[in-house]
mmCIF file of C-alpha atoms and ligand atoms in Angstrom:
data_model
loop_
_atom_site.group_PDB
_atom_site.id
_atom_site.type_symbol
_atom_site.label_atom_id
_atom_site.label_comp_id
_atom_site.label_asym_id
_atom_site.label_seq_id
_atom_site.Cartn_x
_atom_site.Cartn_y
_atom_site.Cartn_z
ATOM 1 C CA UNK A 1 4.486 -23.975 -32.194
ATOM 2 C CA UNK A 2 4.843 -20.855 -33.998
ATOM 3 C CA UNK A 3 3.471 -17.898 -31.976
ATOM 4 C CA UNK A 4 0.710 -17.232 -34.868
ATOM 5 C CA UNK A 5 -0.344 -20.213 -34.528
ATOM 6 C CA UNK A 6 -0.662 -20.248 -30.802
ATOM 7 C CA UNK A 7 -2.867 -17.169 -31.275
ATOM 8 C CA UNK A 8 -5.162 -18.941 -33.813
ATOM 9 C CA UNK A 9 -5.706 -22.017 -31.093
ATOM 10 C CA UNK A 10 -6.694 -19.338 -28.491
ATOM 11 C CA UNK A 11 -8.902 -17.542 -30.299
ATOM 12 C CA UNK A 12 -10.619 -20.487 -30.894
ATOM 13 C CA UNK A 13 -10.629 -21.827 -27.551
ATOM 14 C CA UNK A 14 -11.768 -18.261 -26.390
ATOM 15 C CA UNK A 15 -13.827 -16.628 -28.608
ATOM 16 C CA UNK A 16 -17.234 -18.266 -29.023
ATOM 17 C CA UNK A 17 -19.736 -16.038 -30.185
ATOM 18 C CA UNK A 18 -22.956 -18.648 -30.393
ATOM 19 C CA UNK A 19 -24.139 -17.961 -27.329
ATOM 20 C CA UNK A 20 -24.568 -16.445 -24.721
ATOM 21 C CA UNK A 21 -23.643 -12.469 -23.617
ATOM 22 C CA UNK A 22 -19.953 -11.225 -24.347
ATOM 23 C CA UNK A 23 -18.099 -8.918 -21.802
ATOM 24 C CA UNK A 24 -15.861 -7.623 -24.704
ATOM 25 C CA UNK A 25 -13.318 -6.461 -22.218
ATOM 26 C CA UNK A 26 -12.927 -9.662 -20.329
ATOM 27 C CA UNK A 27 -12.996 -11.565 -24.089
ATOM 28 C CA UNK A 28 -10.323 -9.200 -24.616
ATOM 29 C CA UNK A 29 -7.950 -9.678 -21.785
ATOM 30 C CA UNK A 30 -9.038 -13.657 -21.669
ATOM 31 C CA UNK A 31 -7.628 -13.877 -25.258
ATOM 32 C CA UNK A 32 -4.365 -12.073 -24.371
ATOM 33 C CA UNK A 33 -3.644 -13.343 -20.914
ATOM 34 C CA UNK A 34 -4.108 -16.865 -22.424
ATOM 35 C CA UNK A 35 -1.961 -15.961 -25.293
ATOM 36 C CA UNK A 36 0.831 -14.774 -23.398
ATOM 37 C CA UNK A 37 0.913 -17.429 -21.418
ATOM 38 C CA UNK A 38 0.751 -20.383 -23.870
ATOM 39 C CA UNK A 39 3.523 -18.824 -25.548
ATOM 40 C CA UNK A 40 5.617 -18.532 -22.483
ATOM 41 C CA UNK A 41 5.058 -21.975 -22.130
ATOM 42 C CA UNK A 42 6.101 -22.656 -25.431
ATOM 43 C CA UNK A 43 9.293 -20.305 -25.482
ATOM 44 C CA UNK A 44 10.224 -21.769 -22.415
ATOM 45 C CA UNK A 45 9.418 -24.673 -22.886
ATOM 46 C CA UNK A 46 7.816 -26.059 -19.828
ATOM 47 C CA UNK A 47 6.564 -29.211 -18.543
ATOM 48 C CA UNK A 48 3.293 -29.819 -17.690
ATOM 49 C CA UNK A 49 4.377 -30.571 -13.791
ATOM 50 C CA UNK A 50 6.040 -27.395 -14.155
ATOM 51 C CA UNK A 51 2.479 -25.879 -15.207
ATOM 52 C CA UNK A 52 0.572 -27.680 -12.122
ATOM 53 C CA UNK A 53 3.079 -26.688 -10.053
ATOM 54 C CA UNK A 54 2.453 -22.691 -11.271
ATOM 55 C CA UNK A 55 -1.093 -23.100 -10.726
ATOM 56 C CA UNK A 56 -0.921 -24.996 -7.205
ATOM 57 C CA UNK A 57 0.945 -21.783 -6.087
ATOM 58 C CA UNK A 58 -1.396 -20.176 -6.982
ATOM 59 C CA UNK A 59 -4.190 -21.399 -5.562
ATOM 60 C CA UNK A 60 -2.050 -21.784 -2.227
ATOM 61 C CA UNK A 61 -1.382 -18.166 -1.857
ATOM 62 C CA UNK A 62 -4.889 -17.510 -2.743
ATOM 63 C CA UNK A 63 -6.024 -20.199 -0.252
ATOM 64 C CA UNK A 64 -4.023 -18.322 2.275
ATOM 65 C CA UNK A 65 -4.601 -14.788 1.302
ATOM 66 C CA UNK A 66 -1.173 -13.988 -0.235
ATOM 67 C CA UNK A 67 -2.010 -12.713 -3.187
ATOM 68 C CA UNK A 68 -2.039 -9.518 -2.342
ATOM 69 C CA UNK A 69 1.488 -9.848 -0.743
ATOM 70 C CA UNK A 70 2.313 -11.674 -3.964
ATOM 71 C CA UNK A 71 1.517 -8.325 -6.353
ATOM 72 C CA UNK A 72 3.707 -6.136 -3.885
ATOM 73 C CA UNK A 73 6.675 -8.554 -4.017
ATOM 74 C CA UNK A 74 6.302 -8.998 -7.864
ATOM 75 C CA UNK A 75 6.573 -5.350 -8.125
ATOM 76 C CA UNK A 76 2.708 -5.362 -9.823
ATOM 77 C CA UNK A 77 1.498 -3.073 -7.226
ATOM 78 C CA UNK A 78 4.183 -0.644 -8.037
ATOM 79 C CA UNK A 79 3.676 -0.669 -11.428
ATOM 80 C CA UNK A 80 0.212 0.119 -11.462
ATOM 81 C CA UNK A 81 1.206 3.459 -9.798
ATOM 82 C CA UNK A 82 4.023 3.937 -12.148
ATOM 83 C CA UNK A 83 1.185 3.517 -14.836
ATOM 84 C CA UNK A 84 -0.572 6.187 -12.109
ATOM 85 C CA UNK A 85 1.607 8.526 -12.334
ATOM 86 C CA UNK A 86 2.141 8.964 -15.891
ATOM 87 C CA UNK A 87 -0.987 9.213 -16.372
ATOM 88 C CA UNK A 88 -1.723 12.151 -14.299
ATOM 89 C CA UNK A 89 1.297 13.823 -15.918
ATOM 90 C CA UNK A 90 -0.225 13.816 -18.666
ATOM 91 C CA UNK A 91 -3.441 14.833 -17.766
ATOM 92 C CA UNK A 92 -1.413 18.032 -16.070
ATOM 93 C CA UNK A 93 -1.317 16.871 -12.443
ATOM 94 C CA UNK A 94 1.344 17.522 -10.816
ATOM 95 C CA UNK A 95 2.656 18.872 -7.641
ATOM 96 C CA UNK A 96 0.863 16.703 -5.080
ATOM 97 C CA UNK A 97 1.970 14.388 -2.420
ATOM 98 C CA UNK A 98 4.090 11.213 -3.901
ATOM 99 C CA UNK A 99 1.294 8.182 -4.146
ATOM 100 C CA UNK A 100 3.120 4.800 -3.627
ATOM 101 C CA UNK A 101 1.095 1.801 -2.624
ATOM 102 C CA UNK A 102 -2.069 0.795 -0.254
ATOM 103 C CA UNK A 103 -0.548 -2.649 0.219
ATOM 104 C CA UNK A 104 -2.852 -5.508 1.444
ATOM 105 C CA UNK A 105 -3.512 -4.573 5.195
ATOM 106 C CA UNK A 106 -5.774 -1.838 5.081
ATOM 107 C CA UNK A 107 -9.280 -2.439 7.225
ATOM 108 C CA UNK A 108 -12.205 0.065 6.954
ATOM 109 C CA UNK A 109 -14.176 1.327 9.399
ATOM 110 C CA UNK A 110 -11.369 2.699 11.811
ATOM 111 C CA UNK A 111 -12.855 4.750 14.487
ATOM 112 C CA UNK A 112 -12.976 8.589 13.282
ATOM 113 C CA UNK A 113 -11.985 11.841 15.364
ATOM 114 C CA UNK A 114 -11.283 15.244 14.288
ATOM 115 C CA UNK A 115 -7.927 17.022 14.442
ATOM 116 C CA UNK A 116 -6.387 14.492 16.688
ATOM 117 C CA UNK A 117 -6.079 10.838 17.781
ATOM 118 C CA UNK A 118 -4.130 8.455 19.472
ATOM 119 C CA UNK A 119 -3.730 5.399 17.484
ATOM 120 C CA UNK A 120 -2.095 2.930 19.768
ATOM 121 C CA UNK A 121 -3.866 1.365 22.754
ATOM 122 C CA UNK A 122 -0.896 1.654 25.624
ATOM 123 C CA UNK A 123 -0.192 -2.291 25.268
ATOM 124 C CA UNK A 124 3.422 -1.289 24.130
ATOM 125 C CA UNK A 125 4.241 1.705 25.988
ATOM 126 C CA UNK A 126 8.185 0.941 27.334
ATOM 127 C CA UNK A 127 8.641 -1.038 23.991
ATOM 128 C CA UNK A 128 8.062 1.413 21.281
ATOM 129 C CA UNK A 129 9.170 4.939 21.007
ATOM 130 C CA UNK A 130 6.433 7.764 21.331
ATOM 131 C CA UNK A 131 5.459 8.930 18.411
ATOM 132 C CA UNK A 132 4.130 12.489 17.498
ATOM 133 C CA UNK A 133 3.137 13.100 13.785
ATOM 134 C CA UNK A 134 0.989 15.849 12.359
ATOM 135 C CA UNK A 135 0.695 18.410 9.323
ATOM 136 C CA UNK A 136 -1.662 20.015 7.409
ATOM 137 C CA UNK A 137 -3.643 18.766 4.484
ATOM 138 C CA UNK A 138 -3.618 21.780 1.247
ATOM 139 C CA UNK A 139 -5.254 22.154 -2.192
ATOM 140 C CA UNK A 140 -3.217 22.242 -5.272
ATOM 141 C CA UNK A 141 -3.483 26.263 -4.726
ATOM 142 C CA UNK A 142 -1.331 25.762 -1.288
ATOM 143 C CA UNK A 143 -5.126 26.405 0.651
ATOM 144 C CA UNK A 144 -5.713 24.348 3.656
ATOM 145 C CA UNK A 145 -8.177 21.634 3.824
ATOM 146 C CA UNK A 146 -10.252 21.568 6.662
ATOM 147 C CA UNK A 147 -12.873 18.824 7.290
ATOM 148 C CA UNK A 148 -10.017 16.234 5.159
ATOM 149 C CA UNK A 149 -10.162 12.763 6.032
ATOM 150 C CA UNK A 150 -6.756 11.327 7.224
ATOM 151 C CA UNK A 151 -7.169 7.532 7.353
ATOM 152 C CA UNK A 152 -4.033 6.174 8.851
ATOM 153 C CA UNK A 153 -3.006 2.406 9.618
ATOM 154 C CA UNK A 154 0.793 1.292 10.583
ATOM 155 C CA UNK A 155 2.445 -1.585 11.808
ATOM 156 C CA UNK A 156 3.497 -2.273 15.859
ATOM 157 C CA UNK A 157 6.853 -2.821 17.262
ATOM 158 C CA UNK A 158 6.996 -6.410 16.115
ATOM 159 C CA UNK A 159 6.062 -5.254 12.573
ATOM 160 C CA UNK A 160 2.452 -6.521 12.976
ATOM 161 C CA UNK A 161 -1.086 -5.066 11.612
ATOM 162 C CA UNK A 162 -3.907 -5.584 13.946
ATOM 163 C CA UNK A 163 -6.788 -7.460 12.787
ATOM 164 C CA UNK A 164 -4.566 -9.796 10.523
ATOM 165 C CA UNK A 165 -2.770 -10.313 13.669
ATOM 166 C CA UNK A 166 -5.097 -11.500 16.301
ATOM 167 C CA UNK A 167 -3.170 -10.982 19.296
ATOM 168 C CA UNK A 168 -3.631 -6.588 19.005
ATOM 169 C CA UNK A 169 -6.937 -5.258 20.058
ATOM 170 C CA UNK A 170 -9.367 -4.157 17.610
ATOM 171 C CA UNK A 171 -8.505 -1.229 15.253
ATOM 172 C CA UNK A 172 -5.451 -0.501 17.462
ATOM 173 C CA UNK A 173 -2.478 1.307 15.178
ATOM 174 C CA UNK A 174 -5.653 2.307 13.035
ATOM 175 C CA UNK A 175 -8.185 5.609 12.827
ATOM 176 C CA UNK A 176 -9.485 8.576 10.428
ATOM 177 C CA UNK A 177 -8.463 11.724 11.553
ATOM 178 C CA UNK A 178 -10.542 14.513 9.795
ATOM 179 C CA UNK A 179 -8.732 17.866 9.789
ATOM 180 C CA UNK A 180 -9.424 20.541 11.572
ATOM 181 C CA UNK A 181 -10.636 24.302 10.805
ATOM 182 C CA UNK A 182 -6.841 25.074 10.152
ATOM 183 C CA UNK A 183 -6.440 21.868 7.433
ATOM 184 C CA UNK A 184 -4.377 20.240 10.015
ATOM 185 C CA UNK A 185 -3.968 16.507 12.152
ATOM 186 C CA UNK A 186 -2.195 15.189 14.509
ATOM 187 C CA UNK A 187 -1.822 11.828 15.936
ATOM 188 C CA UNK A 188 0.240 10.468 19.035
ATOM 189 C CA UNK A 189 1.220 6.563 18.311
ATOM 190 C CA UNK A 190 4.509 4.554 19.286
ATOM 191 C CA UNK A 191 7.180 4.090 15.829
ATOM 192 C CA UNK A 192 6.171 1.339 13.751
ATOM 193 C CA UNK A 193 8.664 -1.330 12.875
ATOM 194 C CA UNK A 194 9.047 -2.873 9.215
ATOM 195 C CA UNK A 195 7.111 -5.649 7.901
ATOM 196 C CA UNK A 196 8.736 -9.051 6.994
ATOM 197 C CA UNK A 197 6.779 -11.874 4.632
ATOM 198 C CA UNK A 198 5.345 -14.933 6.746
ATOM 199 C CA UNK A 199 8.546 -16.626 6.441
ATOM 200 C CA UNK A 200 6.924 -20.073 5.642
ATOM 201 C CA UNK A 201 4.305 -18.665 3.359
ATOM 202 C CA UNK A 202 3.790 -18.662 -0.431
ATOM 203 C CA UNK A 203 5.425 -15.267 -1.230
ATOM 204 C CA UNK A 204 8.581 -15.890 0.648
ATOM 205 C CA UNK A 205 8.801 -19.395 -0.503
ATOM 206 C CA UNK A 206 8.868 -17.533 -3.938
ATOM 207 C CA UNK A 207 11.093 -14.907 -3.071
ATOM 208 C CA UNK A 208 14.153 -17.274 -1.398
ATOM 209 C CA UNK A 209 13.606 -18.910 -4.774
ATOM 210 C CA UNK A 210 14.535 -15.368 -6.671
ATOM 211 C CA UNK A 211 17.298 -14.725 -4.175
ATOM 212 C CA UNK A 212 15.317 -11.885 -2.601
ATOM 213 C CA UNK A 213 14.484 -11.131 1.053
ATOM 214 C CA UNK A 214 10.648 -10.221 2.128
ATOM 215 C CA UNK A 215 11.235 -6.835 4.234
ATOM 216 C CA UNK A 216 9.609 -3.444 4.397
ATOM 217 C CA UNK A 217 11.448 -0.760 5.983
ATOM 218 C CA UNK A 218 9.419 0.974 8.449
ATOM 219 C CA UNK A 219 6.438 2.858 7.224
ATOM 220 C CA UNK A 220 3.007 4.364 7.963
ATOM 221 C CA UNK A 221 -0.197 3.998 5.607
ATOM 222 C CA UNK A 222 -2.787 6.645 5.020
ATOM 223 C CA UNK A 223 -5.350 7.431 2.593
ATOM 224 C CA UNK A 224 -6.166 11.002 2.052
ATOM 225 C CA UNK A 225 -9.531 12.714 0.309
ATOM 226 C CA UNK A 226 -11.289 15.461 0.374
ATOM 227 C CA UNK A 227 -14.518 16.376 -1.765
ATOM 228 C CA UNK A 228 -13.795 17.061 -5.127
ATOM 229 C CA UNK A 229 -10.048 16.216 -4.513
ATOM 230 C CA UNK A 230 -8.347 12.915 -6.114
ATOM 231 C CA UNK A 231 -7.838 10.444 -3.297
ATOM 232 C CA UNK A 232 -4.151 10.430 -2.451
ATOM 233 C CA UNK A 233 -2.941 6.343 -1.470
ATOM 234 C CA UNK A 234 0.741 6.842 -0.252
ATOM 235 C CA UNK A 235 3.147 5.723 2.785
ATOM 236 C CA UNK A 236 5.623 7.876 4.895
ATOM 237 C CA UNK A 237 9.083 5.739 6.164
ATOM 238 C CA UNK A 238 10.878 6.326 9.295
ATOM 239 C CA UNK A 239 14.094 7.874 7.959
ATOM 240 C CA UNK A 240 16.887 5.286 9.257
ATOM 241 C CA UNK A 241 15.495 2.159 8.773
ATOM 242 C CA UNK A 242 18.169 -0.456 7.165
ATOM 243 C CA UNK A 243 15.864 -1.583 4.392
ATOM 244 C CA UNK A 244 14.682 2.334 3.538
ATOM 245 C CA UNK A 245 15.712 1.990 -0.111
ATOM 246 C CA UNK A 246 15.597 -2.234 -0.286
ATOM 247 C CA UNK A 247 12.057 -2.435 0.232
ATOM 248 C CA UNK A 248 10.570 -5.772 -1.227
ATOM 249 C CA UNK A 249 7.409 -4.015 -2.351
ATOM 250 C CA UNK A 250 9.447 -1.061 -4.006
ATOM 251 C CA UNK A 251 7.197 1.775 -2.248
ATOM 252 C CA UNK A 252 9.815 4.015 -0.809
ATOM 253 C CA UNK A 253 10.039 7.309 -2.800
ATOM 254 C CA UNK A 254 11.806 10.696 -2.581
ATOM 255 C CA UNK A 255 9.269 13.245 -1.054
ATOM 256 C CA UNK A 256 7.993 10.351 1.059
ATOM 257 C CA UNK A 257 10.959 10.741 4.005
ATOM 258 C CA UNK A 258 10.247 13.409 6.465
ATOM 259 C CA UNK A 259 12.971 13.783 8.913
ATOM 260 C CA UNK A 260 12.120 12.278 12.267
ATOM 261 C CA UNK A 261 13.079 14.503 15.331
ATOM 262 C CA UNK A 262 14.220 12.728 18.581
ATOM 263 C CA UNK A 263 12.756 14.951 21.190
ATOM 264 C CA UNK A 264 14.517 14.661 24.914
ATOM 265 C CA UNK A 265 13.938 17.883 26.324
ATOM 266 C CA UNK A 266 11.995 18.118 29.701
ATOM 267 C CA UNK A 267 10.155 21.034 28.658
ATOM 268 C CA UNK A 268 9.270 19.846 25.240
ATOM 269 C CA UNK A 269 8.338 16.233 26.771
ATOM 270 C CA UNK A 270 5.808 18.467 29.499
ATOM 271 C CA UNK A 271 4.829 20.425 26.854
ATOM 272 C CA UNK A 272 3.131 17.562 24.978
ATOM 273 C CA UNK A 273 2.100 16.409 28.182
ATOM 274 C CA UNK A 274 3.488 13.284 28.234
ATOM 275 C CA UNK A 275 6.260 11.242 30.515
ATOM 276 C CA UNK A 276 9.354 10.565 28.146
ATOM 277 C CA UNK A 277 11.192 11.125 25.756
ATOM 278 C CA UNK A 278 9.275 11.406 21.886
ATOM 279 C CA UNK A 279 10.051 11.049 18.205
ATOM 280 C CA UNK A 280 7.933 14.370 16.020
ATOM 281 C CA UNK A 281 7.261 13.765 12.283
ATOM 282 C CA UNK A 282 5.798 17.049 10.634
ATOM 283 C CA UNK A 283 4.688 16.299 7.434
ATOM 284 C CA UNK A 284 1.966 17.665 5.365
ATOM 285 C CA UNK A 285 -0.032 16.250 2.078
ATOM 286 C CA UNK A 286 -1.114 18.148 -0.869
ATOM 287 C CA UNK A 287 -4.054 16.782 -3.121
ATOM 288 C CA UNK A 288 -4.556 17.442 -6.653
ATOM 289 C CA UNK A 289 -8.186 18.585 -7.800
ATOM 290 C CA UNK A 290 -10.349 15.983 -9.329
ATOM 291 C CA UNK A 291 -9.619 15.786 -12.851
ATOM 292 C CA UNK A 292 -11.443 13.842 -15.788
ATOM 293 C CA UNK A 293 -8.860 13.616 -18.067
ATOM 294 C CA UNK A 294 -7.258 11.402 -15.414
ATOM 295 C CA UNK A 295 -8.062 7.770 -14.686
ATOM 296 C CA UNK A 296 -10.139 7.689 -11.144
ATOM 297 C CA UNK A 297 -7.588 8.094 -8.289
ATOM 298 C CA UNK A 298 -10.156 5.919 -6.581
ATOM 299 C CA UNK A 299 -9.147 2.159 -6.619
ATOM 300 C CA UNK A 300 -11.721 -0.573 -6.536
ATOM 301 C CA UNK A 301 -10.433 -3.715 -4.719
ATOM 302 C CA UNK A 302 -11.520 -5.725 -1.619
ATOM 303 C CA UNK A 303 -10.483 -4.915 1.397
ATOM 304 C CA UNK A 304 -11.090 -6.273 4.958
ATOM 305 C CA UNK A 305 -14.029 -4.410 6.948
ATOM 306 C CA UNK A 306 -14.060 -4.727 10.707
HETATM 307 C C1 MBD B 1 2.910 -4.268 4.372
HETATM 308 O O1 MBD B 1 2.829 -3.647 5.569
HETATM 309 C C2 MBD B 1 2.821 -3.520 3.275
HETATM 310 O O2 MBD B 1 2.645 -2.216 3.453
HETATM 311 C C3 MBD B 1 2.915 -4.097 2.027
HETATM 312 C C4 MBD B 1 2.852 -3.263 0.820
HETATM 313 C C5 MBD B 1 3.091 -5.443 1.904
HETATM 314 C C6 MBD B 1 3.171 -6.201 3.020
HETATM 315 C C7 MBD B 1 3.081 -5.626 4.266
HETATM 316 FE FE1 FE B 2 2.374 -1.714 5.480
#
């Protein structure tokens, strides 16, 4: 079938104006997404097991909660901060903190402190390294923020969020810091380790089929916002880590690598009154004003609540 034609049938499938209330938008995306996709089906001339087979993924990873993982690994999540980021350029934002993406394993409701925290609960001290990171939080003018929310989440030495993984205790690897008179935050926590696709699950099964592997190089999440600031979504990595620039969801970035500082000294190790030996990660975030020429920095989605 000719692809005129194919857009005919779909607008005749789709379009039904007798009755009823129209969402013109959703009419509007129906009839394209449908389009697109009957023509794939035509150019590539599929079977229809091939089709079932496309929609039983589908409802598999959604029956296990892949999805998510699925628009990381498909680049999708990426590309909706590529889409991001040109926007803002255009609407004359620039000179913030790198966004890349939230991923699917952020939980709200992390337990909130000011200035400082501790994010890990002690169940891996000996297996991780200690970890020290802190920084300030500034205004597109280079003005400290104080009273900035921080929201940090990261993975633990086996690559593992808690709450998806039932076997950490509740919100452990996860808090808000707000920042302090100064703008600034600091957390102690142990390194995180990368993240690796369930290897038996939907998006790997996908991925093995593409030739590709399911890793993340080591990272740490955080959301930061301030009133009348655009919310920045973005990820630090542990410099090092093998899969640093080969990261299945394609959210490493320049600007987004502090150096990591292996800290051995006795009197540095006293000074931060702890036991042993630490790793320090200074970095600091800079937010762009709220702008609204630019599409809301704020994204809508579901996420888990604990
Ligand atoms: C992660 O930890 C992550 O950050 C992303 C984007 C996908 C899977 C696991
Ligand atoms: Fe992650």
């Amino acid at each position: 079938m000719k692809h005129a034609e194919i857009e005919t049938l779909v607008k005749g499938f789709v379009v039904d104006t007798a009755k009823g209330e129209i969402d013109p938008r959703v009419q509007q995306v129906v009839v394209r997404l449908a389009a697109d996709l009957f023509k794939a089906i035509e150019d590539l001339d599929l079977t229809p097991t091939e089709v079932w087979k496309g929609i039983e993924y589908l409802s598999e990873a959604g029956a296990t909660h892949e999805l998510g993982l699925l628009a990381a690994g498909l680049g999708l999540e990426r590309f909706l901060d590529i889409r991001m980021d040109e926007a803002e350029a255009k609407a004359g934002l620039t000179g913030g903190t790198p966004r890349t993406i939230e991923g699917p394993l952020y939980v709200a409701g992390a337990p909130a402190s000011v200035g400082y925290a501790r994010l890990d609960d002690g169940s891996e001290d000996g297996k991780g390294e200690l970890l020290f990171m802190q920084g300030t939080v500034y205004d597109g003018n280079g003005k400290p923020l104080p009273g900035a929310q921080v929201e940090v989440w990261h993975a633990n030495t086996l690559g593992n969020y808690s709450f998806f993984d039932k076997t950490q205790s509740h919100f452990n690897l996860r808090r808000t810091i707000v920042t302090d008179q100064d703008g600034r935050y600091q957390f102690r926590s142990i390194v995180p380790v990368g993240y690796g696709c369930p290897p038996e699950g939907t998006t790997q099964r996908l991925l093995d089929k593409l030739g590709r592997h399911g890793q993340r190089p080591a990272h740490i999440h955080f959301f930061v916002s301030a009133p009348g600031h655009r919310k920045l979504t973005t990820q630090i990595n542990i410099d090092g880590d093998a899969y640093l620039w080969d990261d299945f969801a394609f959210a490493s970035r320049e600007g987004l690598v502090p150096p990591i500082e292996h800290i051995a000294s006795a009197e540095r190790v006293k000074q931060h009154g702890v036991d042993k030996p630490f790793a320090s990660i200074d970095f600091d975030f800079r937010l762009n004003a709220e702008r609204d020429t630019a599409p809301a920095a704020e994204v809508e989605r579901v996420r888990a609540a604990a």
